Coordinates of C-alpha atoms in Angstrom, one line a residue:
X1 CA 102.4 147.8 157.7
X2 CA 102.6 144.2 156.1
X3 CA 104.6 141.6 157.3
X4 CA 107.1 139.2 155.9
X5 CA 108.8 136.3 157.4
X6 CA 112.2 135.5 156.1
X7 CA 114.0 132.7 157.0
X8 CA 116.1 130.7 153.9
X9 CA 118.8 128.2 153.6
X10 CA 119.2 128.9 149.8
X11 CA 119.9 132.4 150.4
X12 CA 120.7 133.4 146.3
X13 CA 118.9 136.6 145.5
X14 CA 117.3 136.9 149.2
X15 CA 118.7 140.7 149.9
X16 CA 117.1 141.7 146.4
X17 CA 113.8 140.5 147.3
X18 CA 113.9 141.8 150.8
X19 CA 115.1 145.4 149.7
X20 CA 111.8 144.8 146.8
X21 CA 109.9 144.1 149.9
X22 CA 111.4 146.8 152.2
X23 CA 110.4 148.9 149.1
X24 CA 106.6 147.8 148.7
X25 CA 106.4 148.8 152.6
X26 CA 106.6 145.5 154.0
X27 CA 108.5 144.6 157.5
X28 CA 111.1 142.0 157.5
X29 CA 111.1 139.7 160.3
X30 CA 113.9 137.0 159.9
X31 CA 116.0 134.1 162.0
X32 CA 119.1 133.0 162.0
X33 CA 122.1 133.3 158.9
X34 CA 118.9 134.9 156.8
X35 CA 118.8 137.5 159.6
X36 CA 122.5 138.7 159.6
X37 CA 123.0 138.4 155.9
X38 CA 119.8 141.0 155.6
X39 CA 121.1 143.2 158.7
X40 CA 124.9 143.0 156.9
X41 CA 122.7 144.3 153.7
X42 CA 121.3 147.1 155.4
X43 CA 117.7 145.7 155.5
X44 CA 116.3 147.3 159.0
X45 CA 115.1 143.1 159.7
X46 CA 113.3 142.2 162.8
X47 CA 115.1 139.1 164.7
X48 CA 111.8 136.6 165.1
X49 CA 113.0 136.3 169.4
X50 CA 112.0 140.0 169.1
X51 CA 108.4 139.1 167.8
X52 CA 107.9 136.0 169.8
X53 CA 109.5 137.4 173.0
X54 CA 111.1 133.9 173.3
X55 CA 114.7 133.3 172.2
X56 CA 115.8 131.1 169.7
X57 CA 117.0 127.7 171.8
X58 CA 118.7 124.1 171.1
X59 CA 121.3 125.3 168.9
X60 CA 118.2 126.3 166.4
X61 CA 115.6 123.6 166.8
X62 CA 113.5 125.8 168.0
X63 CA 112.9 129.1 166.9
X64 CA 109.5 129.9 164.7
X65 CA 107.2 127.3 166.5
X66 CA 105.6 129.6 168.5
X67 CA 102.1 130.9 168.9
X68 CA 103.1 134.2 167.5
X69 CA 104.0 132.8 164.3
X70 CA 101.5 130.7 163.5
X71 CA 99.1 132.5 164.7
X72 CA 99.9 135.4 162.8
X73 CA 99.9 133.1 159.9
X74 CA 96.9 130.9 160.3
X75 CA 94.2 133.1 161.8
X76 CA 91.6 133.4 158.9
X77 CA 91.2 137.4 158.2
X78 CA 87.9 137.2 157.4
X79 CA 86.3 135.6 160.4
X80 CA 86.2 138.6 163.4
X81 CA 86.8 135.9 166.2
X82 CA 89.5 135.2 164.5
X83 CA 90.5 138.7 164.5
X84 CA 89.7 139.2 168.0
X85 CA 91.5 136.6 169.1
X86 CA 94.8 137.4 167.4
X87 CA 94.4 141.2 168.6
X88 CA 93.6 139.4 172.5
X89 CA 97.0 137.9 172.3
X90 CA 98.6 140.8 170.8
X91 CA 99.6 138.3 167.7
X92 CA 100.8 140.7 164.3
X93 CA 99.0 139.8 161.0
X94 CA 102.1 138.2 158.9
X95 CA 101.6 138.5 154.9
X96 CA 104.3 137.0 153.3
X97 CA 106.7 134.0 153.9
X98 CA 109.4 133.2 152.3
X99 CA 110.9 129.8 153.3
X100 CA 113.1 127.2 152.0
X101 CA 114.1 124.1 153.4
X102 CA 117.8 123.0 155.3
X103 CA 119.1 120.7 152.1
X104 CA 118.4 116.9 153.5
X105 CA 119.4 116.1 149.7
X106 CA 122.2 117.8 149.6
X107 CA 123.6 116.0 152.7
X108 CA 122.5 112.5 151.1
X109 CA 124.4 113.1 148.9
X110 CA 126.8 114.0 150.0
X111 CA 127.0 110.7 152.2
X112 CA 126.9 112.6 155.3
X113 CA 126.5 110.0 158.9
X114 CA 123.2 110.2 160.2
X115 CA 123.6 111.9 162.9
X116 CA 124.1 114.7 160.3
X117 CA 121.2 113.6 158.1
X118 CA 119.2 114.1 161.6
X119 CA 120.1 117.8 161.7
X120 CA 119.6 118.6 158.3
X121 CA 115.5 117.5 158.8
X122 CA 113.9 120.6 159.1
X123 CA 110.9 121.1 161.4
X124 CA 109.8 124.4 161.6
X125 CA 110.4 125.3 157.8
X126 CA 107.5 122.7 156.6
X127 CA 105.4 123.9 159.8
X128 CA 105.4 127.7 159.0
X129 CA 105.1 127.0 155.0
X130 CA 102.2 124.3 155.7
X131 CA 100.5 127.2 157.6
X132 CA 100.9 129.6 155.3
X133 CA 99.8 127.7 152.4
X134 CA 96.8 126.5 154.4
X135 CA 96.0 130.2 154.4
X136 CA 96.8 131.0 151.0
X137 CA 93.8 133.8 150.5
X138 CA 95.7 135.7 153.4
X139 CA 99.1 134.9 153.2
X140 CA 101.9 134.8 150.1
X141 CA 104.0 131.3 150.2
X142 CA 107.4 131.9 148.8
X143 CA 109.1 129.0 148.3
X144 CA 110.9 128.7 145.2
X145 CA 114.2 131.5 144.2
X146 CA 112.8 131.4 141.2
X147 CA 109.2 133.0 142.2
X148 CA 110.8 136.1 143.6
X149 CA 110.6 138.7 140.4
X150 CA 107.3 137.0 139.7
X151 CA 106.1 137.7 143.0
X152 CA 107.7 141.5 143.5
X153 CA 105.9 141.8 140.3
X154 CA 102.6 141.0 141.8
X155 CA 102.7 143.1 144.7
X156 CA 103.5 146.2 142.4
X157 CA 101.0 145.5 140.6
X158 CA 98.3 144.1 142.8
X159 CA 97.6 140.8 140.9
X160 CA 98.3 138.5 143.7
X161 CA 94.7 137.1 143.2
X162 CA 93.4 134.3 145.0
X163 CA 94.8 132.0 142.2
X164 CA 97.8 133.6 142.1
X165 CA 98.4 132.6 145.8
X166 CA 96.5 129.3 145.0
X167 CA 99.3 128.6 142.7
X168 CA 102.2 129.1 145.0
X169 CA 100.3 127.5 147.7
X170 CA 100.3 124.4 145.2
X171 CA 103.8 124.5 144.9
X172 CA 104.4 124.7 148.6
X173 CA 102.9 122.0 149.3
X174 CA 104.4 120.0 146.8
X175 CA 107.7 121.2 148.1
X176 CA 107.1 119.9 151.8
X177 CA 105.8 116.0 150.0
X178 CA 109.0 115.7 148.4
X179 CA 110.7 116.8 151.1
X180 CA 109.0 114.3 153.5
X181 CA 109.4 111.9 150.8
X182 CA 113.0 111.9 150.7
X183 CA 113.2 111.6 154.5
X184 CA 110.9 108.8 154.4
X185 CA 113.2 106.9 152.3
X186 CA 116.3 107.6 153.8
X187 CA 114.9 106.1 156.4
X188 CA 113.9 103.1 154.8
X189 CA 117.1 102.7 153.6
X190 CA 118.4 103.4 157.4
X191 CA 116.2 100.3 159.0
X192 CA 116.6 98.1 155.8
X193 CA 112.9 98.1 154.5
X194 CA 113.4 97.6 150.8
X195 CA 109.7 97.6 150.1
X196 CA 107.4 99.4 152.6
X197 CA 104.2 99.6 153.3
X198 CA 104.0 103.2 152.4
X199 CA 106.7 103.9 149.6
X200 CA 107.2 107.6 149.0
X201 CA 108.6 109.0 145.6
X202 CA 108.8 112.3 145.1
X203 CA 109.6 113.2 141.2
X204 CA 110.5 116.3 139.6
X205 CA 110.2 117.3 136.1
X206 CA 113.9 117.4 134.3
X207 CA 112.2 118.6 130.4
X208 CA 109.3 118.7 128.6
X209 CA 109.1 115.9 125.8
X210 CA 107.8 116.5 121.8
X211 CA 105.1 113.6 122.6
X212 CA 104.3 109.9 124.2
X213 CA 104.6 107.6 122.5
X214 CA 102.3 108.6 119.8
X215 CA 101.4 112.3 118.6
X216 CA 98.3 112.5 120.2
X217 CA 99.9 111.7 123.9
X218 CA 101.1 114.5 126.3
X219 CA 104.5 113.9 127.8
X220 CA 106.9 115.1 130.4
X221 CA 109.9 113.8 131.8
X222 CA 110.9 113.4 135.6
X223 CA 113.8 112.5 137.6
X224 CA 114.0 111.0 141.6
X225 CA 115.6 112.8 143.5
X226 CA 116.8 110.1 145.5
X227 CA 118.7 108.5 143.0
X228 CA 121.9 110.5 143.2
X229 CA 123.3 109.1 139.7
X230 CA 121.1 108.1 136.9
X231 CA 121.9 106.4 134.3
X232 CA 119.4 108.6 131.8
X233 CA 121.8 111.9 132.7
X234 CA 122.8 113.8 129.5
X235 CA 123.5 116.7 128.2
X236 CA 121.8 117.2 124.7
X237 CA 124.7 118.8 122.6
X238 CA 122.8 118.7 119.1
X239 CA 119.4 118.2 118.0
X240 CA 115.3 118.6 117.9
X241 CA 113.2 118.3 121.3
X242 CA 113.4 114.6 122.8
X243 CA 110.3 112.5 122.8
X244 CA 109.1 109.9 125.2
X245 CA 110.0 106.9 122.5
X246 CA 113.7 108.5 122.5
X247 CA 113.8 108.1 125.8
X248 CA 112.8 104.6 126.6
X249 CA 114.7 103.4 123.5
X250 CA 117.8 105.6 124.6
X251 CA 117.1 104.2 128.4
X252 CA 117.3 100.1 126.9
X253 CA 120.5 101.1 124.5
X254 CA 122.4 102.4 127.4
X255 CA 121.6 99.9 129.6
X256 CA 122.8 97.1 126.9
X257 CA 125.9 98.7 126.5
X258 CA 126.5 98.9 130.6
X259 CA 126.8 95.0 130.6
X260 CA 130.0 95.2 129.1
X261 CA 131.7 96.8 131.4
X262 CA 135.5 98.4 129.9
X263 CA 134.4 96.1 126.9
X264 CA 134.8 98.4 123.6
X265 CA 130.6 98.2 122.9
X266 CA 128.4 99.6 120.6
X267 CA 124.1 99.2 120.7
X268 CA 121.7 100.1 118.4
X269 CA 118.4 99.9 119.4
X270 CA 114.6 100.5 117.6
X271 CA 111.7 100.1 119.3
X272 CA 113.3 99.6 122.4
X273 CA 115.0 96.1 121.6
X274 CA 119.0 95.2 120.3
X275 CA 118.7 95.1 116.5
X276 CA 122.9 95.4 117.0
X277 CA 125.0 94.4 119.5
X278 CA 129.3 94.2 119.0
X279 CA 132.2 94.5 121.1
X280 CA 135.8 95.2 119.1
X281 CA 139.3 96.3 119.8
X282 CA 138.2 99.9 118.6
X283 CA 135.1 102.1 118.8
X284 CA 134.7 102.5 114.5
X285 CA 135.5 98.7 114.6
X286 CA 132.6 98.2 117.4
X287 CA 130.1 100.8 115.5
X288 CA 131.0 99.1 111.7
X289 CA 129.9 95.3 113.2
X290 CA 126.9 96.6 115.1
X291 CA 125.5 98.6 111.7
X292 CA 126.9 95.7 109.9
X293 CA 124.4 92.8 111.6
X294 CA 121.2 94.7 110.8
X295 CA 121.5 97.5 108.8
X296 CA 118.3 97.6 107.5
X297 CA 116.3 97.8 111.4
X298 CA 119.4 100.3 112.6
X299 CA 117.5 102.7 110.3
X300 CA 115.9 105.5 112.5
X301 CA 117.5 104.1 115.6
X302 CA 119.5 104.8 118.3
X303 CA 123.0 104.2 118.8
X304 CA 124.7 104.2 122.3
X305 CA 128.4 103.2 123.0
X306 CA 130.9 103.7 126.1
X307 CA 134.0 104.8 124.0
X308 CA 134.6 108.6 122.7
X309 CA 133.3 108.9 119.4
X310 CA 136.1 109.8 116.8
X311 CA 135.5 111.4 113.2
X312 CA 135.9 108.0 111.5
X313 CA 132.8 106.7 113.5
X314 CA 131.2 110.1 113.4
X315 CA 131.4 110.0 109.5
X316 CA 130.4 106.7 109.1
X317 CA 127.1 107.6 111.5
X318 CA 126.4 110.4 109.5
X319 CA 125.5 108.4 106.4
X320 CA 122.5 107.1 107.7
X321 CA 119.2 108.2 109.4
X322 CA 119.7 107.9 113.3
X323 CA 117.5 109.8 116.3
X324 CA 120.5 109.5 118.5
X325 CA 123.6 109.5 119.0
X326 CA 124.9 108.8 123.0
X327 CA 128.2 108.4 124.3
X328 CA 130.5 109.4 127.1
X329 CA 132.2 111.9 124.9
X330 CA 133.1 113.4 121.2
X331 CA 135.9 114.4 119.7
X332 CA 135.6 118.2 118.4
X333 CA 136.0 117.0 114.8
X334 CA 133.4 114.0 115.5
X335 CA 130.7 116.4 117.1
X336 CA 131.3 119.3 114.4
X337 CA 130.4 116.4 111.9
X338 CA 127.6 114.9 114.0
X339 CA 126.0 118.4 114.4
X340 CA 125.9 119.1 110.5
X341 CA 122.8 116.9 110.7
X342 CA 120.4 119.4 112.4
X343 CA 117.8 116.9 113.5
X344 CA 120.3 114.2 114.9
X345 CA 120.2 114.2 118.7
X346 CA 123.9 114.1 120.3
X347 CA 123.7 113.0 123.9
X348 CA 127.1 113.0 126.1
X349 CA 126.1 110.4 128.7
X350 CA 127.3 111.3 132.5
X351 CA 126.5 108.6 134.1
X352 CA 127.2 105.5 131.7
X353 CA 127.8 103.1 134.6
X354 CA 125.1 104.4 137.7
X355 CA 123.5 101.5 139.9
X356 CA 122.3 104.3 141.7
X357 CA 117.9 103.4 141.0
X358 CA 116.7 100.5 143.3
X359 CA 113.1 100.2 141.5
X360 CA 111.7 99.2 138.4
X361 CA 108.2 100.5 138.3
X362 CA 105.2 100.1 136.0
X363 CA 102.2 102.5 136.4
X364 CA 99.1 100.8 135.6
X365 CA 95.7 103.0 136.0
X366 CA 96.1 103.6 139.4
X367 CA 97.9 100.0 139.9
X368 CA 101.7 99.9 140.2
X369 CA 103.7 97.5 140.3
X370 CA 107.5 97.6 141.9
X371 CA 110.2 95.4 141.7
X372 CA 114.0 95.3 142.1
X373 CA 116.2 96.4 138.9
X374 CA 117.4 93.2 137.1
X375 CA 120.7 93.2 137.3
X376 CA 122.0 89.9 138.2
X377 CA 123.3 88.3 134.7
X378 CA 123.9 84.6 135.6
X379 CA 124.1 82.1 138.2
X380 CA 126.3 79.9 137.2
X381 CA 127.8 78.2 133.7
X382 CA 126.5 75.1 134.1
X383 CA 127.7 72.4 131.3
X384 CA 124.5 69.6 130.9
X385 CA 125.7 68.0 127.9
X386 CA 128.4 65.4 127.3
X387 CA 130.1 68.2 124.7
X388 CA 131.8 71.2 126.7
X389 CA 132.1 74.8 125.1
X390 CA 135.3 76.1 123.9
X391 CA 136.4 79.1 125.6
X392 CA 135.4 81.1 122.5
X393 CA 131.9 79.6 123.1
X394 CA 131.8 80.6 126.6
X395 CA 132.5 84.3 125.6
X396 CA 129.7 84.3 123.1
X397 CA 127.5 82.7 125.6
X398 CA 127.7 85.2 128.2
X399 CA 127.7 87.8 125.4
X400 CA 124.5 87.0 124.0
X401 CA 123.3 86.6 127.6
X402 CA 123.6 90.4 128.2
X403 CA 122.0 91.4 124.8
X404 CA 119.2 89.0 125.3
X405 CA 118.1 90.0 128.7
X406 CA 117.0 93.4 127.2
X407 CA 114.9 92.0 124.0
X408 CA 111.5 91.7 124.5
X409 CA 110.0 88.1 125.6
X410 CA 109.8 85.6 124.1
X411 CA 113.4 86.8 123.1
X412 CA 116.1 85.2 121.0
X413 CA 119.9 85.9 120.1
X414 CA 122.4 84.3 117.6
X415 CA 126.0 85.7 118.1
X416 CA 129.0 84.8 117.2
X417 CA 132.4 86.4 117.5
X418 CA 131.0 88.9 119.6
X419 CA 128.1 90.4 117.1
X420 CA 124.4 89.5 117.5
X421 CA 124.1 87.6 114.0
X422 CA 120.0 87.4 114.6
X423 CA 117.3 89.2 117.4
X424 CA 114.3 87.7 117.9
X425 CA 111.6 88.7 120.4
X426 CA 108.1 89.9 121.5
X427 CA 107.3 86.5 120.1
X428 CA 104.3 84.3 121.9
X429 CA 106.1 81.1 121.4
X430 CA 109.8 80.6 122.0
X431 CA 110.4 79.1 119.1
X432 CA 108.6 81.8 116.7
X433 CA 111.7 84.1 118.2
X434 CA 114.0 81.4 116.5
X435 CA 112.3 81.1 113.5
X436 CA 111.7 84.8 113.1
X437 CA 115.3 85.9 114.2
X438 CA 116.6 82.9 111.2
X439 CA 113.6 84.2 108.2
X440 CA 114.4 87.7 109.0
X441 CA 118.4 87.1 108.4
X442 CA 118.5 84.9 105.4
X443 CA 121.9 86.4 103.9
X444 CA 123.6 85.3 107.5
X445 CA 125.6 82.4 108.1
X446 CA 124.7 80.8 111.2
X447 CA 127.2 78.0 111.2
X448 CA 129.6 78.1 114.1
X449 CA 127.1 80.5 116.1
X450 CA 125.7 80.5 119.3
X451 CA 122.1 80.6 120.5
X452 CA 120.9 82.6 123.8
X453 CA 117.2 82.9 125.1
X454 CA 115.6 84.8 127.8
X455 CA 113.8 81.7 129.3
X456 CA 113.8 77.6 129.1
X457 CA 113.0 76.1 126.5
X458 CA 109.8 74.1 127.6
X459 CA 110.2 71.5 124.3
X460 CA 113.2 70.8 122.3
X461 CA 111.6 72.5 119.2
X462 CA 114.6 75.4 119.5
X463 CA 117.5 72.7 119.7
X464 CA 116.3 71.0 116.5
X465 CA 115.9 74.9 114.7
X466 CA 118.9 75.6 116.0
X467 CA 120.8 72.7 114.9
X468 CA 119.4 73.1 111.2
X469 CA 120.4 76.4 111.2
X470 CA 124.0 75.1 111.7
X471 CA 124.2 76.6 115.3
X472 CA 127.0 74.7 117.1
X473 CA 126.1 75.9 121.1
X474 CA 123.4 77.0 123.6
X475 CA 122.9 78.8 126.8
X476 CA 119.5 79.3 128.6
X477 CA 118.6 79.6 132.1
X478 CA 116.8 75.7 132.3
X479 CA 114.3 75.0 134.8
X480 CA 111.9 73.5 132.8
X481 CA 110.3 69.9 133.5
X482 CA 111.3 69.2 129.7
X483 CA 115.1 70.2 130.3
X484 CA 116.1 66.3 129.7
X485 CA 114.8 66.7 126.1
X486 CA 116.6 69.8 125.6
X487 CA 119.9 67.7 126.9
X488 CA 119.3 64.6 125.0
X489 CA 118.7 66.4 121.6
X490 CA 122.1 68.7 122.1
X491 CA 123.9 65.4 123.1
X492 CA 122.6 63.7 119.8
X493 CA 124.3 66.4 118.2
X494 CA 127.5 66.9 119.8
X495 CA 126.2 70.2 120.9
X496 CA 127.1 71.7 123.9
X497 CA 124.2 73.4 126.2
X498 CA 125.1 75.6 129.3
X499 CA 122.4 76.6 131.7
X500 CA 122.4 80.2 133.9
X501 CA 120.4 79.6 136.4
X502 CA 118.5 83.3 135.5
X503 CA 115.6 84.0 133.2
X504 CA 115.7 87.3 131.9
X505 CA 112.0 88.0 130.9
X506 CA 111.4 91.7 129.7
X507 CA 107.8 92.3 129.3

C-alpha cells in the first residue's frame, strides 16, 4: 500500500484530498491538528509517533525529524542498497507528501513579538518537503492547495511522470526560498542590518502583463512579500489587461500624488514623468487645472488623485483618451460613466499612503543595484538672497519641489498657484530643461511663477532664463561651487532664491 504523509497548517480542502487519497489506496500518516481534523473526518490516519515509535516532544518542535521519515522519503528506489537498507531498519517507502508551512508571514504581519515570530519558523516542514523534492522521481511533493485536484487527477490517471513531479518538485523548492527569505529578512530587520551581505527577496507573481515595455518584450508582474502594504495595490474595476508601461507610469503618478498628503491633488503622468500637477479646494477643481496645464501631453496618460472621483470629474475624464484612471474610490454614478469606455483602466488604489517598501532596486544583467526609497523632501528652507519669498512663494516652492523630484533628470518645474505651468526633464544640461519646459509652453504666462529643479544649478544660465521668462522665485537644493553666481544674479534682480539642502535626481 502507498504512503502519504500529511501534515498542513493551511488545512482548506485537506479532508477532500485525503478521502481522494484514502480512495486511490493510499495510507495516511499525519501529525498534529492535520491528524485530528482527518480522524474527526473519518479518515482511518496513522499518528507519525506510531510510525516513528518516538512521540512527538517540545510542545511540537520535534516530531517528523526522524530517521523513519526521511528515510522513507529519501532512499532512492532504484538503487538495491538503498532498498536493503531501508528494509534493514524496517523504514516504510512513503509516496506522497503533502506539506505546508506554519505562516511566519502571517504573524509579521500581523506584528506579532518575536518570541512569537520564533515559533512560527518551521523546521521540519522545509526538512521533509526538501527531501521529498530531492527525491522527486519517487516521491509526490504537495505543497500548494491549489495542486490538489491536479494531483488526484494524476494518480487516477497515472500521468504523474517524472516531469510532472519535476514540476511540483520545482515549486517546492521555491516554496522553502521564499520562505527562508522572509526569515532572513525579519531578521535583518531584528539586528538592524539595512543592507546585508546576503539580501534575500523572495517575489511572487501578482498578474500577468499585455507586454514590456515594448510589444516584442515578455512581462509579468511580482509583489514582496515582505512589504505588507504596497503602494501599487489595486483592484482593477474597468478595463483591458495592464502592461508593464501602465505600471511604471501608474507607480510614478501615485507616488506624485502621495507628497501631498490630505492636499486635494490630481497627477497626470506619460511616460513616467508629471506633465500635470494641481492641488484645489475640490477634486473636479484639482482634475480641471491639472488637464488644463498640458492638455496636449495628458493625451494617452494616466491620471491618479487621492479624493473620490465624482460624476462631474468622471464626465469631464471621459472626453479624452486616458489608459488610467486611479483613485481611492468612485462614486456609482462616476464609475458607471468611467466604465462606458471599455478600454479605460479604472484602478481603486488601497494603499494610497504605504511606506511599507525599504528598497529601490534596479536589475542590470545580472548587476543590481539597491538603495533606500527617496523619501526625504527637503532639508531646510534656506533664504540666500537679500529678497525673502512671500508665503505664497514658499507654498509654491515646496510644491514644485514634490512634482520635481519625480521628473526625470535634468528635471525642471514652473508652478504657480499650485499648477505646474511647465515640465522639463531627461534633459543633458540643466538649462535645456528650462529652455525646453519655456518653448514647449509658449501660450503660458510665466510672470509671477516659480522655478524648481532637481539639482544645483552649476552656472547661473537658469537664473538669467528664468528671469526673462518673468519668473519672480527659485528653489534648488545648492551645493554647487558656482552657488555665489546663482546668488548674485537673483540679488541683481530682486529675486528671491531658497535652497533645500536635497537633490532629487531620478535617473
Amino acid at each position: 500500500m502507498r504512503r502519504a504523509l500529511v501534515s498542513v497548517t493551511n488545512k482548506d480542502g485537506i479532508v477532500e484530498f485525503c478521502q481522494g487519497l484514502v480512495q486511490l489506496g493510499f495510507e495516511i500518516v499525519s501529525t498534529g491538528g492535520t491528524l485530528s481534523k482527518l480522524q474527526e473526518a473519518g479518515i482511518a490516519a496513522i499518528a507519525i509517533d506510531d510510525v516513528t515509535g518516538f512521540p512527538e516532544i517540545l510542545d511540537g518542535r520535534v516530531k517528523t525529524l526522524h530517521p523513519k521519515v526521511h528515510g522513507g522519503l529519501l532512499f532512492r528506489r532504484d538503487l538495491p542498497e538503498h532498498v536493503a537498507t531501508v528494509q534493514e531498519h524496517d523504514i516504510q517507502p512513503i509516496d506522497l507528501v503533502c506539506v505546508n508551512l506554519y505562516e511566519f508571514e502571517k504573524a509579521l504581519k500581523a506584528g506579532k513579538p518575536m518570541e512569537d515570530m520564533i515559533e512560527n519558523i518551521d523546521i521540519g516542514g522545509p526538512s521533509m518537503i526538501r527531501s521529498a523534492a530531492k527525491n522527486f522521481k519517487d516521491v509526490l511533493i504537495v505543497t500548494d492547495p491549489a495542486d490538489y485536484p491536479s494531483v488526484l487527477d494524476a494518480l487516477q490517471e497515472k500521468t504523474d511522470d517524472e516531469n510532472f513531479r519535476l514540476n511540483l518538485a520545482y515549486k517546492a523548492f521555491s516554496t522553502t526560498g521564499a520562505y527562508d527569505a522572509m526569515i532572513s529578512r525579519y531578521f535583518a530587520g531584528v539586528v538592524g542590518d539595512d543592507f546585508p551581505d546576503i539580501l534575500n527577496i523572495s517575489l511572487k507573481k501578482s498578474e500577468h502583463l499585455r507586454y514590456g515595455e515594448n510589444s516584442q518584450q515578455r512581462a509579468n508582474a511580482y509583489v514582496d512579500g515582505f512589504v505588507q502594504e504596497s503602494l501599487l495595490d489595486y483592484e482593477q474595476l474597468n478595463g483591458k489587461e495592464i502592461s508593464f508601461n501602465n505600471v511604471n507610469d501608474l507607480y510614478g503618478a501615485i507616488a506624485v500624488v502621495r507628497e501631498f498628503g490630505d492636499q486635494i491633488v490630481t497627477a497626470a503622468i506619460k511616460h513616467s514623468t508629471p506633465c500635470g500637477v494641481a492641488i484645489a479646494e475640490t477634486g473636479y477643481e484639482s482634475y480641471m487645472k491639472a488637464y488644463k496645464a498640458d492638455p496636449q501631453s495628458i493625451f494617452g496618460g494616466i491620471v491618479a488623485v487621492n479624493y473620490k472621483i465624482d460624476k462631474a470629474t468622471a464626465l469631464e475624464m471621459k472626453k479624452i483618451f486616458l489608459e488610467i484612471v486611479a483613485a481611492p474610490d468612485f462614486d456609482d454614478d462616476a464609475l458607471e460613466v468611467l466604465r462606458t469606455k471599455k478600454n479605460l483602466r479604472v484602478l481603486k488604489l488601497n494603499n494610497l499612503g504605504a511606506r511599507d517598501a525599504k528598497y529601490d532596486i534596479k536589475y542590470l544583467e545580472g548587476k543590481v543595484l539597491v538603495q533606500d526609497i527617496n523619501t526625504k523632501m527637503i532639508d531646510e528652507m534656506k533664504v540666500v538672497t537679500h529678497a525673502k519669498p512671500t508665503q505664497e512663494q514658499l507654498s509654491d516652492m515646496e510644491f514644485g519641489m514634490k512634482v520635481v523630484k519625480f521628473v526625470k533628470s535634468n528635471a525642471i518645474c514652473i508652478v504657480k498657484n499650485g499648477v505646474t505651468l511647465a515640465i522639463g526633464g531627461g534633459q543633458t544640461s540643466r538649462v535645456w530643461a528650462l529652455e525646453n519646459a519655456i518653448h514647449n509652453n509658449p501660450d503660458k504666462d510665466f510672470h509671477g511663477a516659480v522655478l524648481a529643479s532637481d539639482a544645483f544649478f552649476p552656472f547661473n544660465d537658469c537664473v538669467q532664463v528664468a528671469v526673462d521668462a518673468g519668473m519672480t522665485s527659485i528653489i534648488q537644493p545648492g551645493g554647487s561651487v558656482r552657488d555665489q553666481d546663482s546668488i548674485d544674479l537673483c540679488n541683481e534682480h530682486n529675486i528671491p532664491m531658497v535652497f533645500s539642502g536635497f537633490r532629487h535626481f531620478r535617473h
